[in-house]
């Protein structure tokens, strides 16, 4: 890996993730690299996102674009949660405007044979190469590596495409718990291998995306999902990098998602940030401006941004973000102003 920049350990994002005071609240945006940026659209062209991810020079440049444009406090690796499954040949692609598509979904025990262990340096060496290029270019700005959590990746492999109900996924989870646990365990190992390789190559924080966990009740989450995510987060502990754990609509799961082994719990816009903080005592939080609010006039955006900061109330351990990804139709100029506002007005005591 590249030699870490001497100031990296003091980066506001890493300090906030560890609950330390900061002079300015760090901010980055989920899906900051993407179709809202004209420079992204110009570079990406028409091909599959998976082809772009397999090209380290291109993927590194796309990762850096939002850092240059917005002055955000972190980059997030340009990749996707289905990259490891695609790399071992499970038969996954990503349909533009829709999301992951699986040609032959996971339905029976026999499908376990299609999920061999993921070996990052053999199956997807381009990921570590991209990380190295990005980390060299970023200097004192952290790179966040990421993986899909076992439940969310399982939902794509089982449904075969994005789903509103997760019907087949829930049918398997409740109807065939032994198979479900085997599947989740393999996906946990896949996420672990992927995250460790990213950290080894130089990522200085990681985010585990359990985007669709909010479709579950707390008892079901705790029994059938949390153990696999906890295995992933525990496996990262020894690396010492902060672990962010995020899902959409997870207000009722925040405490459990923290207990799964996160240092930072990501919060969507449905739970006010002060309430979210009370559900994850002792942990940092990340969020939680509604991405759709950013389509409203600037005064409204500024007002809602200040509301997030006010609800945090200057406490250490806040990373500003949206409650979910940037909407493709958003004017990037608005996000640049949000970054400036958070940097001007956000602080935490003692920093
Ligand atoms: O800037 C970043 O956030 C970094 C890159 C990133 C992508 N996917 C690139 C991408 C990250 C962190 C992801 C994670 C991801 N992928 C998640 C978890 C985050 C979340 O949104 O909850 C999920 C659920 C996926 C699966 C996936 N991939 C979906 C649902 C889609 C959307 C389909 C679409 O076209 O809108 C994708 C495609 C995708 N992944 C795009 C990008 C920039 C857009 C398509 C493209 O440019 O080809």
Coordinates of N, CA, C and O in Angstrom, one line a residue, residues 186-325:
X186 N -21.6 -17.1 3.6 CA -20.7 -16.9 2.4 C -20.6 -15.5 2.0 O -19.6 -15.0 1.6
X187 N -21.8 -14.8 2.0 CA -21.7 -13.4 1.6 C -21.0 -12.5 2.7 O -20.3 -11.5 2.3
X188 N -21.0 -13.0 3.9 CA -20.2 -12.3 4.9 C -18.7 -12.5 4.6 O -17.9 -11.5 4.6
X189 N -18.3 -13.7 4.3 CA -16.9 -13.9 4.0 C -16.5 -13.1 2.7 O -15.4 -12.6 2.7
X190 N -17.4 -13.0 1.8 CA -17.1 -12.2 0.6 C -16.9 -10.8 0.9 O -15.9 -10.1 0.5
X191 N -17.7 -10.2 1.8 CA -17.6 -8.8 2.2 C -16.3 -8.6 3.0 O -15.6 -7.6 2.8
X192 N -16.0 -9.6 3.8 CA -14.8 -9.5 4.6 C -13.5 -9.4 3.7 O -12.7 -8.6 3.9
X193 N -13.5 -10.4 2.8 CA -12.3 -10.4 1.9 C -12.2 -9.1 1.1 O -11.1 -8.5 1.0
X194 N -13.3 -8.6 0.6 CA -13.3 -7.4 -0.2 C -12.9 -6.2 0.7 O -12.0 -5.4 0.2
X195 N -13.4 -6.1 1.9 CA -13.1 -4.9 2.7 C -11.6 -5.0 3.2 O -10.9 -3.9 3.2
X196 N -11.2 -6.2 3.6 CA -9.8 -6.3 4.0 C -8.8 -5.9 2.9 O -7.8 -5.2 3.1
X197 N -9.1 -6.3 1.7 CA -8.3 -6.0 0.5 C -8.3 -4.5 0.3 O -7.2 -3.9 0.0
X198 N -9.4 -3.8 0.4 CA -9.5 -2.3 0.2 C -8.7 -1.6 1.3 O -8.0 -0.6 1.0
X199 N -8.8 -2.1 2.6 CA -8.0 -1.5 3.6 C -6.5 -1.7 3.5 O -5.7 -0.8 3.6
X200 N -6.2 -2.9 3.1 CA -4.8 -3.3 2.8 C -4.2 -2.4 1.8 O -3.1 -1.9 1.9
X201 N -5.0 -2.0 0.8 CA -4.5 -1.2 -0.3 C -4.5 0.3 0.0 O -4.0 1.1 -0.7
X202 N -5.1 0.7 1.2 CA -5.0 2.1 1.6 C -6.3 2.8 2.0 O -6.3 3.9 2.4
X203 N -7.5 2.1 1.9 CA -8.7 2.8 2.4 C -8.6 3.0 3.9 O -8.1 2.1 4.6
X204 N -9.0 4.2 4.3 CA -8.8 4.5 5.7 C -10.1 4.5 6.6 O -10.1 4.8 7.7
X205 N -11.2 4.1 5.9 CA -12.5 3.9 6.7 C -13.3 3.0 5.8 O -13.0 2.8 4.6
X206 N -14.3 2.3 6.3 CA -15.1 1.4 5.5 C -16.6 1.7 5.8 O -16.9 2.0 6.9
X207 N -17.4 1.5 4.8 CA -18.9 1.5 5.1 C -19.5 0.2 4.6 O -19.3 -0.2 3.5
X208 N -20.3 -0.4 5.5 CA -21.0 -1.6 5.2 C -22.5 -1.1 4.8 O -23.2 -0.6 5.7
X209 N -22.9 -1.3 3.6 CA -24.2 -0.8 3.1 C -25.2 -2.0 3.3 O -25.2 -2.9 2.6
X210 N -26.1 -1.8 4.3 CA -27.2 -2.7 4.3 C -28.5 -1.9 3.9 O -29.4 -1.7 4.7
X211 N -28.4 -1.5 2.7 CA -29.4 -0.5 2.2 C -30.8 -0.9 2.5 O -31.6 -0.1 2.8
X212 N -31.1 -2.2 2.3 CA -32.5 -2.6 2.4 C -32.9 -3.3 3.7 O -34.0 -3.8 3.8
X213 N -32.1 -3.2 4.7 CA -32.4 -3.8 6.0 C -33.6 -3.2 6.6 O -34.3 -3.9 7.4
X214 N -33.9 -2.0 6.2 CA -35.1 -1.3 6.8 C -36.4 -2.0 6.4 O -37.5 -1.6 7.0
X215 N -36.4 -3.0 5.6 CA -37.6 -3.8 5.3 C -37.9 -4.8 6.3 O -38.9 -5.5 6.2
X216 N -37.0 -4.9 7.3 CA -37.1 -6.0 8.3 C -37.6 -5.4 9.7 O -37.2 -4.3 10.0
X217 N -38.3 -6.2 10.5 CA -38.6 -5.9 11.8 C -37.3 -6.1 12.7 O -36.5 -6.9 12.3
X218 N -37.3 -5.4 13.9 CA -36.1 -5.6 14.7 C -35.8 -7.1 15.1 O -34.7 -7.5 15.1
X219 N -36.8 -7.8 15.5 CA -36.6 -9.2 15.9 C -36.0 -10.1 14.8 O -35.1 -10.9 15.0
X220 N -36.6 -9.9 13.6 CA -36.1 -10.7 12.4 C -34.7 -10.2 12.1 O -33.8 -11.1 11.8
X221 N -34.5 -8.9 12.1 CA -33.1 -8.4 11.8 C -32.1 -9.1 12.8 O -31.1 -9.6 12.4
X222 N -32.5 -9.0 14.0 CA -31.5 -9.5 15.1 C -31.2 -11.0 14.9 O -30.1 -11.4 15.1
X223 N -32.3 -11.7 14.6 CA -32.1 -13.2 14.6 C -31.4 -13.7 13.3 O -30.5 -14.5 13.3
X224 N -31.8 -13.1 12.1 CA -31.5 -13.7 10.9 C -30.6 -12.9 10.0 O -30.2 -13.3 8.9
X225 N -30.2 -11.7 10.4 CA -29.4 -10.8 9.6 C -28.2 -10.3 10.4 O -27.0 -10.3 9.9
X226 N -28.4 -9.8 11.6 CA -27.4 -9.1 12.3 C -26.2 -10.0 12.6 O -25.0 -9.5 12.5
X227 N -26.3 -11.3 12.8 CA -25.1 -12.1 13.1 C -24.1 -12.1 11.9 O -22.9 -12.0 12.1
X228 N -24.6 -12.1 10.7 CA -23.7 -12.1 9.5 C -23.0 -10.7 9.4 O -21.9 -10.6 9.1
X229 N -23.8 -9.6 9.6 CA -23.2 -8.3 9.5 C -22.2 -8.1 10.6 O -21.1 -7.5 10.4
X230 N -22.5 -8.6 11.8 CA -21.6 -8.5 13.0 C -20.3 -9.3 12.7 O -19.2 -8.8 13.0
X231 N -20.4 -10.4 12.0 CA -19.2 -11.1 11.6 C -18.3 -10.3 10.7 O -17.1 -10.2 10.9
X232 N -18.9 -9.6 9.8 CA -18.1 -8.7 8.9 C -17.4 -7.6 9.7 O -16.2 -7.3 9.5
X233 N -18.2 -6.9 10.5 CA -17.7 -5.7 11.2 C -16.6 -6.2 12.2 O -15.6 -5.5 12.4
X234 N -16.8 -7.3 12.8 CA -15.8 -7.9 13.8 C -14.5 -8.2 13.0 O -13.4 -7.9 13.6
X235 N -14.6 -8.7 11.8 CA -13.4 -9.0 11.1 C -12.5 -7.8 10.7 O -11.4 -7.9 10.4
X236 N -13.2 -6.7 10.7 CA -12.4 -5.4 10.4 C -11.8 -4.8 11.6 O -11.0 -3.8 11.5
X237 N -12.2 -5.2 12.8 CA -11.8 -4.6 14.0 C -10.3 -4.4 14.1 O -9.8 -3.3 14.4
X238 N -9.6 -5.5 13.8 CA -8.1 -5.4 14.0 C -7.4 -4.5 13.0 O -6.3 -4.1 13.3
X239 N -8.1 -4.1 12.0 CA -7.5 -3.1 11.0 C -7.4 -1.7 11.7 O -6.6 -0.9 11.2
X240 N -8.3 -1.5 12.6 CA -8.3 -0.1 13.3 C -9.0 0.9 12.5 O -9.1 2.1 13.0
X241 N -9.5 0.6 11.3 CA -10.2 1.7 10.5 C -11.6 1.8 11.0 O -12.3 0.8 11.4
X242 N -12.2 3.1 11.0 CA -13.6 3.2 11.5 C -14.5 2.5 10.5 O -14.3 2.4 9.3
X243 N -15.6 1.9 11.2 CA -16.6 1.1 10.4 C -17.9 1.9 10.5 O -18.5 2.1 11.6
X244 N -18.4 2.2 9.3 CA -19.7 2.9 9.2 C -20.7 1.9 8.7 O -20.4 1.0 7.9
X245 N -21.9 1.9 9.3 CA -23.0 0.9 9.0 C -24.2 1.6 8.7 O -24.8 2.4 9.5
X246 N -24.7 1.4 7.4 CA -25.8 2.3 6.9 C -26.9 1.4 6.3 O -26.7 0.4 5.6
X247 N -28.1 1.9 6.5 CA -29.3 1.3 5.7 C -30.4 2.4 5.6 O -30.3 3.4 6.4
X248 N -31.3 2.2 4.7 CA -32.4 3.1 4.5 C -33.6 2.7 5.3 O -33.9 1.5 5.4
X249 N -34.3 3.6 6.0 CA -35.5 3.3 6.7 C -35.3 2.4 7.9 O -36.1 1.6 8.3
X250 N -34.1 2.6 8.5 CA -33.7 1.8 9.6 C -33.9 2.4 11.0 O -33.2 2.0 12.0
X251 N -34.8 3.3 11.1 CA -35.0 4.0 12.4 C -35.2 3.0 13.6 O -34.6 3.2 14.6
X252 N -36.0 1.9 13.3 CA -36.2 1.0 14.4 C -35.0 0.0 14.6 O -35.0 -0.8 15.5
X253 N -34.0 0.1 13.7 CA -32.9 -0.9 13.8 C -31.6 -0.2 14.2 O -30.6 -0.8 14.3
X254 N -31.7 1.1 14.4 CA -30.4 1.9 14.6 C -29.6 1.3 15.8 O -28.4 1.1 15.7
X255 N -30.2 1.0 16.9 CA -29.5 0.5 18.0 C -28.8 -0.9 17.7 O -27.6 -1.1 18.0
X256 N -29.6 -1.7 17.0 CA -29.0 -3.0 16.6 C -27.9 -2.9 15.6 O -26.9 -3.6 15.7
X257 N -28.0 -1.9 14.7 CA -27.0 -1.8 13.7 C -25.7 -1.2 14.3 O -24.6 -1.5 13.9
X258 N -25.9 -0.4 15.4 CA -24.7 0.0 16.1 C -24.1 -1.2 16.9 O -22.9 -1.4 16.8
X259 N -25.0 -2.0 17.6 CA -24.5 -3.1 18.3 C -23.8 -4.2 17.5 O -23.1 -5.0 18.0
X260 N -24.1 -4.2 16.2 CA -23.5 -5.1 15.3 C -22.0 -4.9 15.2 O -21.3 -5.8 14.6
X261 N -21.5 -3.8 15.7 CA -20.1 -3.6 15.7 C -19.6 -2.4 14.9 O -18.5 -2.3 14.4
X262 N -20.5 -1.4 14.8 CA -20.2 -0.2 14.0 C -19.6 0.9 14.9 O -19.9 0.9 16.1
X263 N -18.7 1.7 14.4 CA -18.2 2.9 15.1 C -19.1 4.1 14.7 O -19.3 5.0 15.5
X264 N -19.7 4.0 13.5 CA -20.5 5.1 13.1 C -21.8 4.5 12.5 O -21.7 3.5 11.7
X265 N -23.0 5.0 12.9 CA -24.2 4.5 12.4 C -24.8 5.5 11.4 O -25.0 6.7 11.8
X266 N -25.1 5.1 10.2 CA -25.6 6.0 9.1 C -27.1 6.1 9.4 O -27.8 5.1 9.7
X267 N -27.7 7.3 9.2 CA -29.1 7.5 9.5 C -29.7 8.2 8.3 O -29.2 9.1 7.7
X268 N -30.9 7.7 7.9 CA -31.6 8.4 6.8 C -32.4 9.5 7.4 O -32.4 9.8 8.5
X269 N -33.2 10.2 6.5 CA -33.8 11.5 6.9 C -35.1 11.2 7.7 O -35.7 12.2 8.2
X270 N -35.5 10.0 7.9 CA -36.8 9.7 8.6 C -36.7 9.9 10.1 O -37.8 10.0 10.7
X271 N -35.5 9.8 10.6 CA -35.3 10.0 12.0 C -34.5 11.2 12.3 O -33.4 11.4 11.8
X272 N -35.1 12.2 13.1 CA -34.3 13.4 13.4 C -33.0 13.0 14.0 O -32.9 12.0 14.8
X273 N -31.9 13.8 13.7 CA -30.6 13.3 14.1 C -30.4 13.2 15.6 O -29.7 12.4 16.1
X274 N -31.1 14.1 16.4 CA -31.0 14.1 17.8 C -31.6 12.8 18.4 O -31.1 12.2 19.3
X275 N -32.7 12.4 17.7 CA -33.4 11.1 18.2 C -32.4 9.9 17.8 O -32.2 9.0 18.6
X276 N -31.9 10.0 16.6 CA -31.0 8.9 16.2 C -29.8 8.8 17.1 O -29.4 7.7 17.5
X277 N -29.3 9.9 17.6 CA -28.1 9.9 18.5 C -28.5 9.2 19.8 O -27.7 8.4 20.3
X278 N -29.7 9.4 20.2 CA -30.1 8.8 21.5 C -30.3 7.3 21.3 O -30.3 6.6 22.3
X279 N -30.4 6.8 20.1 CA -30.6 5.4 19.9 C -29.2 4.7 19.7 O -29.2 3.4 19.7
X280 N -28.2 5.4 19.6 CA -26.8 4.8 19.5 C -25.8 5.5 20.4 O -24.8 6.0 19.9
X281 N -26.1 5.4 21.7 CA -25.3 6.1 22.7 C -23.8 5.6 22.5 O -23.5 4.4 22.3
X282 N -22.9 6.6 22.6 CA -21.5 6.3 22.5 C -20.9 6.1 21.1 O -19.7 5.8 20.9
X283 N -21.8 6.1 20.1 CA -21.4 5.9 18.7 C -21.5 7.2 18.0 O -22.3 8.1 18.3
X284 N -20.7 7.4 16.9 CA -20.8 8.5 16.0 C -22.0 8.2 15.1 O -22.4 7.1 14.9
X285 N -22.5 9.3 14.5 CA -23.6 9.2 13.5 C -23.2 9.9 12.2 O -22.4 10.8 12.2
X286 N -23.9 9.4 11.1 CA -23.6 10.0 9.8 C -25.0 10.3 9.2 O -25.8 9.4 9.1
X287 N -25.2 11.5 8.7 CA -26.4 11.8 8.0 C -26.7 13.3 8.2 O -25.9 14.1 8.7
X288 N -28.0 13.7 7.9 CA -29.0 12.9 7.4 C -30.0 13.8 6.7 O -31.2 13.7 6.8
X289 N -29.5 14.7 5.8 CA -30.3 15.5 5.0 C -31.1 14.7 3.9 O -30.4 13.9 3.2
X290 N -32.4 15.0 3.8 CA -33.1 14.3 2.7 C -32.6 14.7 1.4 O -32.6 15.9 1.0
X291 N -32.1 13.7 0.6 CA -31.6 14.1 -0.7 C -32.6 14.8 -1.6 O -32.2 15.7 -2.4
X292 N -33.9 14.5 -1.5 CA -34.9 15.2 -2.3 C -35.0 16.7 -1.9 O -35.4 17.5 -2.8
X293 N -34.7 17.0 -0.7 CA -34.8 18.4 -0.3 C -33.8 19.3 -1.1 O -34.1 20.4 -1.3
X294 N -32.8 18.6 -1.5 CA -31.8 19.4 -2.3 C -32.3 19.9 -3.7 O -31.6 20.6 -4.4
X295 N -33.5 19.4 -4.0 CA -34.1 19.9 -5.3 C -34.9 21.1 -5.0 O -35.4 21.8 -6.0
X296 N -35.1 21.5 -3.8 CA -35.9 22.7 -3.4 C -35.1 24.0 -3.5 O -33.8 23.9 -3.7
X297 N -35.7 25.1 -3.5 CA -34.9 26.4 -3.5 C -33.8 26.4 -2.4 O -34.0 25.8 -1.3
X298 N -32.7 27.1 -2.7 CA -31.6 27.1 -1.8 C -31.9 27.5 -0.3 O -31.4 26.9 0.6
X299 N -32.8 28.4 -0.1 CA -33.2 28.8 1.3 C -33.7 27.6 2.0 O -33.4 27.5 3.2
X300 N -34.4 26.8 1.4 CA -35.0 25.6 2.1 C -33.8 24.6 2.3 O -33.7 24.0 3.5
X301 N -33.0 24.4 1.4 CA -31.8 23.5 1.5 C -31.0 23.9 2.7 O -30.6 23.2 3.6
X302 N -30.7 25.3 2.7 CA -29.9 25.8 3.8 C -30.5 25.6 5.2 O -29.9 25.2 6.2
X303 N -31.8 25.9 5.2 CA -32.6 25.7 6.4 C -32.5 24.3 7.0 O -32.3 24.0 8.1
X304 N -32.7 23.3 6.1 CA -32.7 21.9 6.5 C -31.3 21.4 6.8 O -31.1 20.6 7.7
X305 N -30.3 22.0 6.2 CA -28.9 21.7 6.5 C -28.6 22.1 7.9 O -28.1 21.4 8.7
X306 N -29.0 23.4 8.2 CA -28.8 23.9 9.5 C -29.6 23.2 10.6 O -29.1 23.0 11.7
X307 N -30.7 22.7 10.2 CA -31.5 21.9 11.2 C -30.8 20.6 11.6 O -30.8 20.2 12.8
X308 N -30.1 20.0 10.6 CA -29.3 18.8 10.9 C -28.2 19.1 11.9 O -28.0 18.4 12.9
X309 N -27.5 20.2 11.6 CA -26.4 20.6 12.4 C -26.9 21.0 13.8 O -26.3 20.6 14.8
X310 N -28.0 21.7 13.9 CA -28.6 22.1 15.2 C -29.0 20.9 16.0 O -28.8 20.8 17.2
X311 N -29.6 19.9 15.4 CA -30.0 18.7 16.1 C -28.8 17.9 16.7 O -28.8 17.3 17.7
X312 N -27.7 18.0 15.9 CA -26.4 17.4 16.5 C -25.9 18.2 17.7 O -25.3 17.7 18.6
X313 N -26.1 19.5 17.6 CA -25.8 20.4 18.7 C -24.4 20.5 19.1 O -24.0 20.6 20.2
X314 N -23.5 20.4 18.1 CA -22.1 20.6 18.3 C -21.4 19.4 19.0 O -20.3 19.5 19.5
X315 N -22.1 18.3 19.2 CA -21.5 17.2 19.8 C -20.5 16.5 18.9 O -20.7 16.4 17.7
X316 N -19.3 16.0 19.5 CA -18.4 15.3 18.6 C -19.0 14.0 18.1 O -20.0 13.5 18.7
X317 N -18.5 13.5 17.0 CA -19.1 12.3 16.4 C -20.2 12.5 15.4 O -21.1 11.7 15.4
X318 N -20.1 13.5 14.6 CA -21.1 13.7 13.5 C -20.4 13.8 12.2 O -19.6 14.7 12.1
X319 N -20.7 13.0 11.3 CA -20.3 13.1 9.9 C -21.5 13.6 9.1 O -22.5 12.8 9.1
X320 N -21.5 14.7 8.5 CA -22.7 15.2 7.7 C -22.7 14.4 6.4 O -21.7 14.2 5.7
X321 N -23.9 14.0 6.0 CA -24.2 13.3 4.7 C -25.6 13.5 4.4 O -26.4 14.1 5.2
X322 N -26.0 13.0 3.2 CA -27.4 12.9 2.9 C -28.0 11.6 3.6 O -27.2 10.8 4.0
X323 N -29.3 11.5 3.7 CA -29.9 10.3 4.3 C -29.8 9.1 3.3 O -30.0 8.0 3.7
X324 N -29.6 9.4 2.0 CA -29.3 8.3 1.1 C -28.6 9.0 -0.1 O -28.1 10.1 0.1
X325 N -28.5 8.3 -1.3 CA -27.7 8.8 -2.3 C -28.2 10.1 -3.0 O -29.4 10.4 -3.0

